[in-house]
């Protein structure tokens, strides 16, 4: 079975043209993390957590990493 990963990078407001590519790269990075976890046999929950942490660690996204220990 080939895993499928869907990542939603927010969308609470408009994304300016100068940020669009950086946001896109962040979403791709998060999806790649989640996909890699699934390919290595990790659980769906682990894949979601990995993708969310990748988004939270990206300064382009409005996320608070202080609540997570990773």
PQR file of N, CA, C, O and H, with PARSE charges and radii, in Angstrom:
ATOM      1  N   UNK A   1       0.844  -1.168   0.000 -0.4000 1.5000
ATOM      2  CA  UNK A   1       0.000   0.000   0.000 -0.0000 2.0000
ATOM      3  C   UNK A   1       0.893   1.236   0.000  0.5500 1.7000
ATOM      4  O   UNK A   1       1.893   1.285   0.716 -0.5500 1.4000
ATOM      5  N   UNK A   2       0.537   2.218  -0.790 -0.4000 1.5000
ATOM      6  CA  UNK A   2       1.250   3.482  -0.819 -0.0000 2.0000
ATOM      7  C   UNK A   2       0.544   4.475   0.092  0.5500 1.7000
ATOM      8  O   UNK A   2      -0.632   4.776  -0.114 -0.5500 1.4000
ATOM      9  H   UNK A   2      -0.276   2.179  -1.371  0.4000 1.0000
ATOM     10  N   UNK A   3       1.247   4.984   1.095 -0.4000 1.5000
ATOM     11  CA  UNK A   3       0.606   5.956   1.979 -0.0000 2.0000
ATOM     12  C   UNK A   3       0.326   7.261   1.259  0.5500 1.7000
ATOM     13  O   UNK A   3       1.031   7.637   0.322 -0.5500 1.4000
ATOM     14  H   UNK A   3       2.202   4.740   1.262  0.4000 1.0000
ATOM     15  N   UNK A   4      -0.705   7.937   1.708 -0.4000 1.5000
ATOM     16  CA  UNK A   4      -1.066   9.256   1.193 -0.0000 2.0000
ATOM     17  C   UNK A   4      -1.034  10.221   2.365  0.5500 1.7000
ATOM     18  O   UNK A   4      -1.546   9.919   3.443 -0.5500 1.4000
ATOM     19  H   UNK A   4      -1.277   7.631   2.469  0.4000 1.0000
ATOM     20  N   UNK A   5      -0.428  11.388   2.149 -0.4000 1.5000
ATOM     21  CA  UNK A   5      -0.333  12.399   3.197 -0.0000 2.0000
ATOM     22  C   UNK A   5      -0.960  13.685   2.685  0.5500 1.7000
ATOM     23  O   UNK A   5      -0.658  14.147   1.585 -0.5500 1.4000
ATOM     24  H   UNK A   5      -0.012  11.633   1.273  0.4000 1.0000
ATOM     25  N   UNK A   6      -1.841  14.256   3.504 -0.4000 1.5000
ATOM     26  CA  UNK A   6      -2.460  15.536   3.194 -0.0000 2.0000
ATOM     27  C   UNK A   6      -2.107  16.490   4.323  0.5500 1.7000
ATOM     28  O   UNK A   6      -2.333  16.176   5.491 -0.5500 1.4000
ATOM     29  H   UNK A   6      -2.086  13.881   4.398  0.4000 1.0000
ATOM     30  N   UNK A   7      -1.557  17.651   3.990 -0.4000 1.5000
ATOM     31  CA  UNK A   7      -1.179  18.639   4.994 -0.0000 2.0000
ATOM     32  C   UNK A   7      -1.898  19.944   4.680  0.5500 1.7000
ATOM     33  O   UNK A   7      -1.875  20.421   3.545 -0.5500 1.4000
ATOM     34  H   UNK A   7      -1.373  17.906   3.041  0.4000 1.0000
ATOM     35  N   UNK A   8      -2.526  20.508   5.683 -0.4000 1.5000
ATOM     36  CA  UNK A   8      -3.193  21.796   5.536 -0.0000 2.0000
ATOM     37  C   UNK A   8      -2.369  22.817   6.303  0.5500 1.7000
ATOM     38  O   UNK A   8      -2.206  22.705   7.518 -0.5500 1.4000
ATOM     39  H   UNK A   8      -2.544  20.121   6.604  0.4000 1.0000
ATOM     40  N   UNK A   9      -1.856  23.804   5.599 -0.4000 1.5000
ATOM     41  CA  UNK A   9      -0.954  24.772   6.218 -0.0000 2.0000
ATOM     42  C   UNK A   9      -1.629  26.037   6.685  0.5500 1.7000
ATOM     43  O   UNK A   9      -1.031  27.112   6.633 -0.5500 1.4000
ATOM     44  H   UNK A   9      -1.989  23.895   4.612  0.4000 1.0000
ATOM     45  N   UNK A  10      -2.841  25.934   7.134 -0.4000 1.5000
ATOM     46  CA  UNK A  10      -3.518  27.122   7.637 -0.0000 2.0000
ATOM     47  C   UNK A  10      -4.458  27.701   6.613  0.5500 1.7000
ATOM     48  O   UNK A  10      -5.204  26.973   5.957 -0.5500 1.4000
ATOM     49  H   UNK A  10      -3.327  25.061   7.176  0.4000 1.0000
ATOM     50  N   UNK A  11      -4.423  28.976   6.477 -0.4000 1.5000
ATOM     51  CA  UNK A  11      -5.305  29.640   5.535 -0.0000 2.0000
ATOM     52  C   UNK A  11      -6.214  30.634   6.232  0.5500 1.7000
ATOM     53  O   UNK A  11      -7.296  30.952   5.739 -0.5500 1.4000
ATOM     54  H   UNK A  11      -3.817  29.567   7.009  0.4000 1.0000
ATOM     55  N   UNK A  12      -5.772  31.122   7.377 -0.4000 1.5000
ATOM     56  CA  UNK A  12      -6.579  32.060   8.156 -0.0000 2.0000
ATOM     57  C   UNK A  12      -6.617  33.439   7.517  0.5500 1.7000
ATOM     58  O   UNK A  12      -7.393  34.297   7.937 -0.5500 1.4000
ATOM     59  H   UNK A  12      -4.893  30.864   7.778  0.4000 1.0000
ATOM     60  N   UNK A  13      -5.805  33.652   6.530 -0.4000 1.5000
ATOM     61  CA  UNK A  13      -5.773  34.956   5.878 -0.0000 2.0000
ATOM     62  C   UNK A  13      -5.075  34.853   4.541  0.5500 1.7000
ATOM     63  O   UNK A  13      -4.578  33.788   4.173 -0.5500 1.4000
ATOM     64  H   UNK A  13      -5.174  32.955   6.188  0.4000 1.0000
ATOM     65  N   UNK A  14      -5.036  35.942   3.822 -0.4000 1.5000
ATOM     66  CA  UNK A  14      -4.384  35.923   2.512 -0.0000 2.0000
ATOM     67  C   UNK A  14      -2.866  35.740   2.646  0.5500 1.7000
ATOM     68  O   UNK A  14      -2.254  36.185   3.617 -0.5500 1.4000
ATOM     69  H   UNK A  14      -5.440  36.807   4.121  0.4000 1.0000
ATOM     70  N   UNK A  15      -2.285  35.083   1.657 -0.4000 1.5000
ATOM     71  CA  UNK A  15      -0.837  34.870   1.629 -0.0000 2.0000
ATOM     72  C   UNK A  15      -0.276  35.758   0.524  0.5500 1.7000
ATOM     73  O   UNK A  15      -0.669  35.652  -0.637 -0.5500 1.4000
ATOM     74  H   UNK A  15      -2.782  34.721   0.868  0.4000 1.0000
ATOM     75  N   UNK A  16       0.640  36.626   0.902 -0.4000 1.5000
ATOM     76  CA  UNK A  16       1.231  37.537  -0.078 -0.0000 2.0000
ATOM     77  C   UNK A  16       2.075  36.765  -1.083  0.5500 1.7000
ATOM     78  O   UNK A  16       2.521  35.648  -0.819 -0.5500 1.4000
ATOM     79  H   UNK A  16       0.959  36.712   1.846  0.4000 1.0000
ATOM     80  N   UNK A  17       2.282  37.379  -2.228 -0.4000 1.5000
ATOM     81  CA  UNK A  17       3.073  36.736  -3.276 -0.0000 2.0000
ATOM     82  C   UNK A  17       4.485  36.419  -2.807  0.5500 1.7000
ATOM     83  O   UNK A  17       5.045  35.391  -3.187 -0.5500 1.4000
ATOM     84  H   UNK A  17       1.920  38.286  -2.443  0.4000 1.0000
ATOM     85  N   UNK A  18       5.070  37.290  -1.984 -0.4000 1.5000
ATOM     86  CA  UNK A  18       6.445  37.052  -1.541 -0.0000 2.0000
ATOM     87  C   UNK A  18       6.540  35.903  -0.537  0.5500 1.7000
ATOM     88  O   UNK A  18       7.616  35.325  -0.381 -0.5500 1.4000
ATOM     89  H   UNK A  18       4.615  38.125  -1.675  0.4000 1.0000
ATOM     90  N   UNK A  19       5.462  35.558   0.139 -0.4000 1.5000
ATOM     91  CA  UNK A  19       5.462  34.443   1.094 -0.0000 2.0000
ATOM     92  C   UNK A  19       4.991  33.137   0.476  0.5500 1.7000
ATOM     93  O   UNK A  19       5.236  32.067   1.032 -0.5500 1.4000
ATOM     94  H   UNK A  19       4.588  36.028   0.012  0.4000 1.0000
ATOM     95  N   UNK A  20       4.323  33.209  -0.659 -0.4000 1.5000
ATOM     96  CA  UNK A  20       3.669  32.034  -1.234 -0.0000 2.0000
ATOM     97  C   UNK A  20       4.619  30.842  -1.389  0.5500 1.7000
ATOM     98  O   UNK A  20       4.277  29.731  -0.984 -0.5500 1.4000
ATOM     99  H   UNK A  20       4.124  34.079  -1.111  0.4000 1.0000
ATOM    100  N   UNK A  21       5.788  31.052  -1.961 -0.4000 1.5000
ATOM    101  CA  UNK A  21       6.727  29.953  -2.182 -0.0000 2.0000
ATOM    102  C   UNK A  21       7.260  29.403  -0.860  0.5500 1.7000
ATOM    103  O   UNK A  21       7.416  28.190  -0.720 -0.5500 1.4000
ATOM    104  H   UNK A  21       6.065  31.954  -2.291  0.4000 1.0000
ATOM    105  N   UNK A  22       7.541  30.265   0.104 -0.4000 1.5000
ATOM    106  CA  UNK A  22       8.035  29.797   1.409 -0.0000 2.0000
ATOM    107  C   UNK A  22       6.973  28.958   2.122  0.5500 1.7000
ATOM    108  O   UNK A  22       7.290  27.938   2.734 -0.5500 1.4000
ATOM    109  H   UNK A  22       7.414  31.251  -0.009  0.4000 1.0000
ATOM    110  N   UNK A  23       5.729  29.386   2.041 -0.4000 1.5000
ATOM    111  CA  UNK A  23       4.638  28.631   2.658 -0.0000 2.0000
ATOM    112  C   UNK A  23       4.487  27.278   1.955  0.5500 1.7000
ATOM    113  O   UNK A  23       4.331  26.243   2.603 -0.5500 1.4000
ATOM    114  H   UNK A  23       5.471  30.214   1.544  0.4000 1.0000
ATOM    115  N   UNK A  24       4.536  27.306   0.635 -0.4000 1.5000
ATOM    116  CA  UNK A  24       4.446  26.062  -0.133 -0.0000 2.0000
ATOM    117  C   UNK A  24       5.564  25.093   0.267  0.5500 1.7000
ATOM    118  O   UNK A  24       5.315  23.905   0.476 -0.5500 1.4000
ATOM    119  H   UNK A  24       4.663  28.147   0.109  0.4000 1.0000
ATOM    120  N   UNK A  25       6.784  25.600   0.372 -0.4000 1.5000
ATOM    121  CA  UNK A  25       7.914  24.759   0.758 -0.0000 2.0000
ATOM    122  C   UNK A  25       7.712  24.176   2.157  0.5500 1.7000
ATOM    123  O   UNK A  25       8.058  23.020   2.400 -0.5500 1.4000
ATOM    124  H   UNK A  25       6.986  26.564   0.203  0.4000 1.0000
ATOM    125  N   UNK A  26       7.159  24.963   3.073 -0.4000 1.5000
ATOM    126  CA  UNK A  26       6.895  24.474   4.417 -0.0000 2.0000
ATOM    127  C   UNK A  26       5.871  23.352   4.435  0.5500 1.7000
ATOM    128  O   UNK A  26       6.013  22.385   5.183 -0.5500 1.4000
ATOM    129  H   UNK A  26       6.879  25.902   2.875  0.4000 1.0000
ATOM    130  N   UNK A  27       4.838  23.485   3.610 -0.4000 1.5000
ATOM    131  CA  UNK A  27       3.822  22.438   3.530 -0.0000 2.0000
ATOM    132  C   UNK A  27       4.412  21.171   2.916  0.5500 1.7000
ATOM    133  O   UNK A  27       4.140  20.067   3.386 -0.5500 1.4000
ATOM    134  H   UNK A  27       4.722  24.271   3.003  0.4000 1.0000
ATOM    135  N   UNK A  28       5.213  21.327   1.876 -0.4000 1.5000
ATOM    136  CA  UNK A  28       5.862  20.168   1.264 -0.0000 2.0000
ATOM    137  C   UNK A  28       6.789  19.488   2.272  0.5500 1.7000
ATOM    138  O   UNK A  28       6.827  18.261   2.363 -0.5500 1.4000
ATOM    139  H   UNK A  28       5.435  22.225   1.494  0.4000 1.0000
ATOM    140  N   UNK A  29       7.530  20.290   3.020 -0.4000 1.5000
ATOM    141  CA  UNK A  29       8.437  19.739   4.035 -0.0000 2.0000
ATOM    142  C   UNK A  29       7.651  18.937   5.077  0.5500 1.7000
ATOM    143  O   UNK A  29       8.060  17.837   5.448 -0.5500 1.4000
ATOM    144  H   UNK A  29       7.499  21.287   2.946  0.4000 1.0000
ATOM    145  N   UNK A  30       6.532  19.479   5.547 -0.4000 1.5000
ATOM    146  CA  UNK A  30       5.714  18.785   6.542 -0.0000 2.0000
ATOM    147  C   UNK A  30       5.152  17.482   5.977  0.5500 1.7000
ATOM    148  O   UNK A  30       5.149  16.460   6.663 -0.5500 1.4000
ATOM    149  H   UNK A  30       6.199  20.373   5.245  0.4000 1.0000
ATOM    150  N   UNK A  31       4.680  17.512   4.740 -0.4000 1.5000
ATOM    151  CA  UNK A  31       4.153  16.299   4.111 -0.0000 2.0000
ATOM    152  C   UNK A  31       5.247  15.254   3.940  0.5500 1.7000
ATOM    153  O   UNK A  31       5.006  14.059   4.109 -0.5500 1.4000
ATOM    154  H   UNK A  31       4.682  18.343   4.183  0.4000 1.0000
ATOM    155  N   UNK A  32       6.446  15.707   3.605 -0.4000 1.5000
ATOM    156  CA  UNK A  32       7.572  14.785   3.434 -0.0000 2.0000
ATOM    157  C   UNK A  32       7.926  14.111   4.758  0.5500 1.7000
ATOM    158  O   UNK A  32       8.228  12.918   4.788 -0.5500 1.4000
ATOM    159  H   UNK A  32       6.642  16.678   3.468  0.4000 1.0000
ATOM    160  N   UNK A  33       7.891  14.864   5.838 -0.4000 1.5000
ATOM    161  CA  UNK A  33       8.154  14.290   7.164 -0.0000 2.0000
ATOM    162  C   UNK A  33       7.111  13.218   7.483  0.5500 1.7000
ATOM    163  O   UNK A  33       7.460  12.102   7.868 -0.5500 1.4000
ATOM    164  H   UNK A  33       7.646  15.833   5.813  0.4000 1.0000
ATOM    165  N   UNK A  34       5.839  13.559   7.324 -0.4000 1.5000
ATOM    166  CA  UNK A  34       4.774  12.596   7.608 -0.0000 2.0000
ATOM    167  C   UNK A  34       4.863  11.365   6.733  0.5500 1.7000
ATOM    168  O   UNK A  34       4.702  10.245   7.219 -0.5500 1.4000
ATOM    169  H   UNK A  34       5.556  14.465   7.011  0.4000 1.0000
ATOM    170  N   UNK A  35       5.116  11.556   5.461 -0.4000 1.5000
ATOM    171  CA  UNK A  35       5.239  10.442   4.527 -0.0000 2.0000
ATOM    172  C   UNK A  35       6.417   9.542   4.901  0.5500 1.7000
ATOM    173  O   UNK A  35       6.313   8.317   4.843 -0.5500 1.4000
ATOM    174  H   UNK A  35       5.247  12.465   5.067  0.4000 1.0000
ATOM    175  N   UNK A  36       7.517  10.147   5.279 -0.4000 1.5000
ATOM    176  CA  UNK A  36       8.684   9.361   5.678 -0.0000 2.0000
ATOM    177  C   UNK A  36       8.405   8.494   6.891  0.5500 1.7000
ATOM    178  O   UNK A  36       8.866   7.355   6.965 -0.5500 1.4000
ATOM    179  H   UNK A  36       7.601  11.143   5.327  0.4000 1.0000
ATOM    180  N   UNK A  37       7.661   9.022   7.831 -0.4000 1.5000
ATOM    181  CA  UNK A  37       7.308   8.243   9.025 -0.0000 2.0000
ATOM    182  C   UNK A  37       6.446   7.047   8.631  0.5500 1.7000
ATOM    183  O   UNK A  37       6.666   5.938   9.118 -0.5500 1.4000
ATOM    184  H   UNK A  37       7.287   9.947   7.772  0.4000 1.0000
ATOM    185  N   UNK A  38       5.466   7.263   7.751 -0.4000 1.5000
ATOM    186  CA  UNK A  38       4.618   6.156   7.295 -0.0000 2.0000
ATOM    187  C   UNK A  38       5.422   5.124   6.519  0.5500 1.7000
ATOM    188  O   UNK A  38       5.236   3.921   6.706 -0.5500 1.4000
ATOM    189  H   UNK A  38       5.288   8.164   7.355  0.4000 1.0000
ATOM    190  N   UNK A  39       6.314   5.586   5.650 -0.4000 1.5000
ATOM    191  CA  UNK A  39       7.125   4.652   4.846 -0.0000 2.0000
ATOM    192  C   UNK A  39       8.026   3.789   5.716  0.5500 1.7000
ATOM    193  O   UNK A  39       8.345   2.656   5.356 -0.5500 1.4000
ATOM    194  H   UNK A  39       6.465   6.562   5.498  0.4000 1.0000
ATOM    195  N   UNK A  40       8.435   4.325   6.861 -0.4000 1.5000
ATOM    196  CA  UNK A  40       9.300   3.567   7.770 -0.0000 2.0000
ATOM    197  C   UNK A  40       8.495   2.678   8.713  0.5500 1.7000
ATOM    198  O   UNK A  40       9.058   2.042   9.604 -0.5500 1.4000
ATOM    199  H   UNK A  40       8.176   5.246   7.153  0.4000 1.0000
ATOM    200  N   UNK A  41       7.181   2.634   8.517 -0.4000 1.5000
ATOM    201  CA  UNK A  41       6.349   1.760   9.331 -0.0000 2.0000
ATOM    202  C   UNK A  41       5.730   2.429  10.539  0.5500 1.7000
ATOM    203  O   UNK A  41       5.106   1.759  11.362 -0.5500 1.4000
ATOM    204  H   UNK A  41       6.724   3.151   7.794  0.4000 1.0000
ATOM    205  N   UNK A  42       5.892   3.751  10.666 -0.4000 1.5000
ATOM    206  CA  UNK A  42       5.304   4.470  11.786 -0.0000 2.0000
ATOM    207  C   UNK A  42       3.784   4.525  11.677  0.5500 1.7000
ATOM    208  O   UNK A  42       3.214   4.272  10.615 -0.5500 1.4000
ATOM    209  H   UNK A  42       6.400   4.295   9.998  0.4000 1.0000
ATOM    210  N   UNK A  43       3.159   4.849  12.757 -0.4000 1.5000
ATOM    211  CA  UNK A  43       1.699   4.924  12.782 -0.0000 2.0000
ATOM    212  C   UNK A  43       1.210   6.216  12.139  0.5500 1.7000
ATOM    213  O   UNK A  43       1.973   7.163  11.949 -0.5500 1.4000
ATOM    214  H   UNK A  43       3.622   5.054  13.620  0.4000 1.0000
ATOM    215  N   UNK A  44      -0.068   6.234  11.813 -0.4000 1.5000
ATOM    216  CA  UNK A  44      -0.676   7.451  11.270 -0.0000 2.0000
ATOM    217  C   UNK A  44      -0.581   8.579  12.284  0.5500 1.7000
ATOM    218  O   UNK A  44      -0.351   9.730  11.913 -0.5500 1.4000
ATOM    219  H   UNK A  44      -0.688   5.465  11.968  0.4000 1.0000
ATOM    220  N   UNK A  45      -0.754   8.261  13.553 -0.4000 1.5000
ATOM    221  CA  UNK A  45      -0.652   9.280  14.597 -0.0000 2.0000
ATOM    222  C   UNK A  45       0.752   9.866  14.649  0.5500 1.7000
ATOM    223  O   UNK A  45       0.914  11.080  14.775 -0.5500 1.4000
ATOM    224  H   UNK A  45      -0.941   7.326  13.854  0.4000 1.0000
ATOM    225  N   UNK A  46       1.763   9.016  14.555 -0.4000 1.5000
ATOM    226  CA  UNK A  46       3.143   9.505  14.538 -0.0000 2.0000
ATOM    227  C   UNK A  46       3.396  10.384  13.315  0.5500 1.7000
ATOM    228  O   UNK A  46       4.103  11.388  13.409 -0.5500 1.4000
ATOM    229  H   UNK A  46       1.632   8.030  14.453  0.4000 1.0000
ATOM    230  N   UNK A  47       2.826  10.014  12.173 -0.4000 1.5000
ATOM    231  CA  UNK A  47       3.001  10.801  10.955 -0.0000 2.0000
ATOM    232  C   UNK A  47       2.342  12.170  11.096  0.5500 1.7000
ATOM    233  O   UNK A  47       2.910  13.180  10.682 -0.5500 1.4000
ATOM    234  H   UNK A  47       2.252   9.199  12.096  0.4000 1.0000
ATOM    235  N   UNK A  48       1.152  12.204  11.675 -0.4000 1.5000
ATOM    236  CA  UNK A  48       0.468  13.482  11.889 -0.0000 2.0000
ATOM    237  C   UNK A  48       1.281  14.349  12.839  0.5500 1.7000
ATOM    238  O   UNK A  48       1.475  15.539  12.592 -0.5500 1.4000
ATOM    239  H   UNK A  48       0.691  11.383  12.012  0.4000 1.0000
ATOM    240  N   UNK A  49       1.749  13.757  13.914 -0.4000 1.5000
ATOM    241  CA  UNK A  49       2.539  14.526  14.875 -0.0000 2.0000
ATOM    242  C   UNK A  49       3.809  15.078  14.229  0.5500 1.7000
ATOM    243  O   UNK A  49       4.165  16.235  14.451 -0.5500 1.4000
ATOM    244  H   UNK A  49       1.592  12.790  14.116  0.4000 1.0000
ATOM    245  N   UNK A  50       4.485  14.265  13.439 -0.4000 1.5000
ATOM    246  CA  UNK A  50       5.696  14.721  12.769 -0.0000 2.0000
ATOM    247  C   UNK A  50       5.425  15.865  11.812  0.5500 1.7000
ATOM    248  O   UNK A  50       6.194  16.825  11.758 -0.5500 1.4000
ATOM    249  H   UNK A  50       4.195  13.325  13.259  0.4000 1.0000
ATOM    250  N   UNK A  51       4.331  15.773  11.049 -0.4000 1.5000
ATOM    251  CA  UNK A  51       3.979  16.838  10.117 -0.0000 2.0000
ATOM    252  C   UNK A  51       3.612  18.120  10.853  0.5500 1.7000
ATOM    253  O   UNK A  51       4.002  19.210  10.435 -0.5500 1.4000
ATOM    254  H   UNK A  51       3.706  14.993  11.093  0.4000 1.0000
ATOM    255  N   UNK A  52       2.867  17.996  11.941 -0.4000 1.5000
ATOM    256  CA  UNK A  52       2.471  19.175  12.715 -0.0000 2.0000
ATOM    257  C   UNK A  52       3.693  19.842  13.335  0.5500 1.7000
ATOM    258  O   UNK A  52       3.798  21.068  13.322 -0.5500 1.4000
ATOM    259  H   UNK A  52       2.550  17.111  12.280  0.4000 1.0000
ATOM    260  N   UNK A  53       4.602  19.065  13.869 -0.4000 1.5000
ATOM    261  CA  UNK A  53       5.817  19.636  14.453 -0.0000 2.0000
ATOM    262  C   UNK A  53       6.617  20.367  13.382  0.5500 1.7000
ATOM    263  O   UNK A  53       7.167  21.438  13.641 -0.5500 1.4000
ATOM    264  H   UNK A  53       4.517  18.068  13.880  0.4000 1.0000
ATOM    265  N   UNK A  54       6.687  19.796  12.177 -0.4000 1.5000
ATOM    266  CA  UNK A  54       7.408  20.464  11.086 -0.0000 2.0000
ATOM    267  C   UNK A  54       6.770  21.819  10.772  0.5500 1.7000
ATOM    268  O   UNK A  54       7.479  22.800  10.545 -0.5500 1.4000
ATOM    269  H   UNK A  54       6.240  18.926  11.966  0.4000 1.0000
ATOM    270  N   UNK A  55       5.445  21.878  10.759 -0.4000 1.5000
ATOM    271  CA  UNK A  55       4.768  23.159  10.529 -0.0000 2.0000
ATOM    272  C   UNK A  55       5.014  24.119  11.686  0.5500 1.7000
ATOM    273  O   UNK A  55       5.254  25.308  11.472 -0.5500 1.4000
ATOM    274  H   UNK A  55       4.869  21.082  10.944  0.4000 1.0000
ATOM    275  N   UNK A  56       4.953  23.610  12.898 -0.4000 1.5000
ATOM    276  CA  UNK A  56       5.145  24.476  14.064 -0.0000 2.0000
ATOM    277  C   UNK A  56       6.561  25.036  14.148  0.5500 1.7000
ATOM    278  O   UNK A  56       6.771  26.135  14.661 -0.5500 1.4000
ATOM    279  H   UNK A  56       4.758  22.645  13.072  0.4000 1.0000
ATOM    280  N   UNK A  57       7.515  24.284  13.650 -0.4000 1.5000
ATOM    281  CA  UNK A  57       8.905  24.740  13.684 -0.0000 2.0000
ATOM    282  C   UNK A  57       9.235  25.703  12.539  0.5500 1.7000
ATOM    283  O   UNK A  57      10.313  26.297  12.514 -0.5500 1.4000
ATOM    284  H   UNK A  57       7.344  23.391  13.234  0.4000 1.0000
ATOM    285  N   UNK A  58       8.313  25.852  11.602 -0.4000 1.5000
ATOM    286  CA  UNK A  58       8.531  26.732  10.446 -0.0000 2.0000
ATOM    287  C   UNK A  58       8.040  28.145  10.788  0.5500 1.7000
ATOM    288  O   UNK A  58       6.875  28.318  11.149 -0.5500 1.4000
ATOM    289  H   UNK A  58       7.437  25.370  11.622  0.4000 1.0000
ATOM    290  N   UNK A  59       8.909  29.152  10.680 -0.4000 1.5000
ATOM    291  CA  UNK A  59       8.509  30.508  11.053 -0.0000 2.0000
ATOM    292  C   UNK A  59       7.432  31.115  10.146  0.5500 1.7000
ATOM    293  O   UNK A  59       6.860  32.148  10.494 -0.5500 1.4000
ATOM    294  H   UNK A  59       9.855  29.012  10.388  0.4000 1.0000
ATOM    295  N   UNK A  60       7.144  30.503   9.001 -0.4000 1.5000
ATOM    296  CA  UNK A  60       6.112  31.012   8.109 -0.0000 2.0000
ATOM    297  C   UNK A  60       4.703  30.722   8.631  0.5500 1.7000
ATOM    298  O   UNK A  60       3.728  31.293   8.144 -0.5500 1.4000
ATOM    299  H   UNK A  60       7.609  29.664   8.718  0.4000 1.0000
ATOM    300  N   UNK A  61       4.601  29.842   9.612 -0.4000 1.5000
ATOM    301  CA  UNK A  61       3.292  29.462  10.134 -0.0000 2.0000
ATOM    302  C   UNK A  61       3.127  30.010  11.537  0.5500 1.7000
ATOM    303  O   UNK A  61       4.083  30.069  12.311 -0.5500 1.4000
ATOM    304  H   UNK A  61       5.393  29.378  10.008  0.4000 1.0000
ATOM    305  N   UNK A  62       1.928  30.405  11.852 -0.4000 1.5000
ATOM    306  CA  UNK A  62       1.622  30.979  13.157 -0.0000 2.0000
ATOM    307  C   UNK A  62       1.321  29.846  14.124  0.5500 1.7000
ATOM    308  O   UNK A  62       0.160  29.500  14.342 -0.5500 1.4000
ATOM    309  H   UNK A  62       1.152  30.358  11.223  0.4000 1.0000
ATOM    310  N   UNK A  63       2.352  29.280  14.693 -0.4000 1.5000
ATOM    311  CA  UNK A  63       2.173  28.143  15.580 -0.0000 2.0000
ATOM    312  C   UNK A  63       3.022  28.332  16.832  0.5500 1.7000
ATOM    313  O   UNK A  63       4.074  28.972  16.798 -0.5500 1.4000
ATOM    314  H   UNK A  63       3.295  29.561  14.515  0.4000 1.0000
ATOM    315  N   UNK A  64       2.556  27.777  17.910 -0.4000 1.5000
ATOM    316  CA  UNK A  64       3.257  27.877  19.192 -0.0000 2.0000
ATOM    317  C   UNK A  64       3.847  26.524  19.545  0.5500 1.7000
ATOM    318  O   UNK A  64       3.112  25.570  19.802 -0.5500 1.4000
ATOM    319  H   UNK A  64       1.702  27.258  17.938  0.4000 1.0000
ATOM    320  N   UNK A  65       5.165  26.438  19.560 -0.4000 1.5000
ATOM    321  CA  UNK A  65       5.811  25.160  19.874 -0.0000 2.0000
ATOM    322  C   UNK A  65       6.072  24.999  21.364  0.5500 1.7000
ATOM    323  O   UNK A  65       6.572  23.957  21.789 -0.5500 1.4000
ATOM    324  H   UNK A  65       5.761  27.213  19.352  0.4000 1.0000
ATOM    325  N   UNK A  66       5.751  25.990  22.155 -0.4000 1.5000
ATOM    326  CA  UNK A  66       6.057  25.891  23.582 -0.0000 2.0000
ATOM    327  C   UNK A  66       5.203  24.846  24.288  0.5500 1.7000
ATOM    328  O   UNK A  66       5.547  24.409  25.386 -0.5500 1.4000
ATOM    329  H   UNK A  66       5.345  26.837  21.811  0.4000 1.0000
ATOM    330  N   UNK A  67       4.089  24.438  23.671 -0.4000 1.5000
ATOM    331  CA  UNK A  67       3.219  23.457  24.296 -0.0000 2.0000
ATOM    332  C   UNK A  67       3.636  22.019  24.024  0.5500 1.7000
ATOM    333  O   UNK A  67       3.164  21.095  24.686 -0.5500 1.4000
ATOM    334  H   UNK A  67       3.809  24.793  22.779  0.4000 1.0000
ATOM    335  N   UNK A  68       4.512  21.833  23.058 -0.4000 1.5000
ATOM    336  CA  UNK A  68       4.956  20.493  22.691 -0.0000 2.0000
ATOM    337  C   UNK A  68       6.360  20.248  23.194  0.5500 1.7000
ATOM    338  O   UNK A  68       7.191  21.156  23.231 -0.5500 1.4000
ATOM    339  H   UNK A  68       4.895  22.584  22.520  0.4000 1.0000
ATOM    340  N   UNK A  69       6.609  19.035  23.573 -0.4000 1.5000
ATOM    341  CA  UNK A  69       7.989  18.648  23.887 -0.0000 2.0000
ATOM    342  C   UNK A  69       8.445  17.707  22.790  0.5500 1.7000
ATOM    343  O   UNK A  69       7.920  16.602  22.653 -0.5500 1.4000
ATOM    344  H   UNK A  69       5.933  18.298  23.543  0.4000 1.0000
ATOM    345  N   UNK A  70       9.418  18.144  22.012 -0.4000 1.5000
ATOM    346  CA  UNK A  70       9.925  17.313  20.934 -0.0000 2.0000
ATOM    347  C   UNK A  70      11.413  17.410  20.832  0.5500 1.7000
ATOM    348  O   UNK A  70      12.016  16.769  19.971 -0.5500 1.4000
ATOM    349  H   UNK A  70       9.844  19.042  22.124  0.4000 1.0000
TER
END
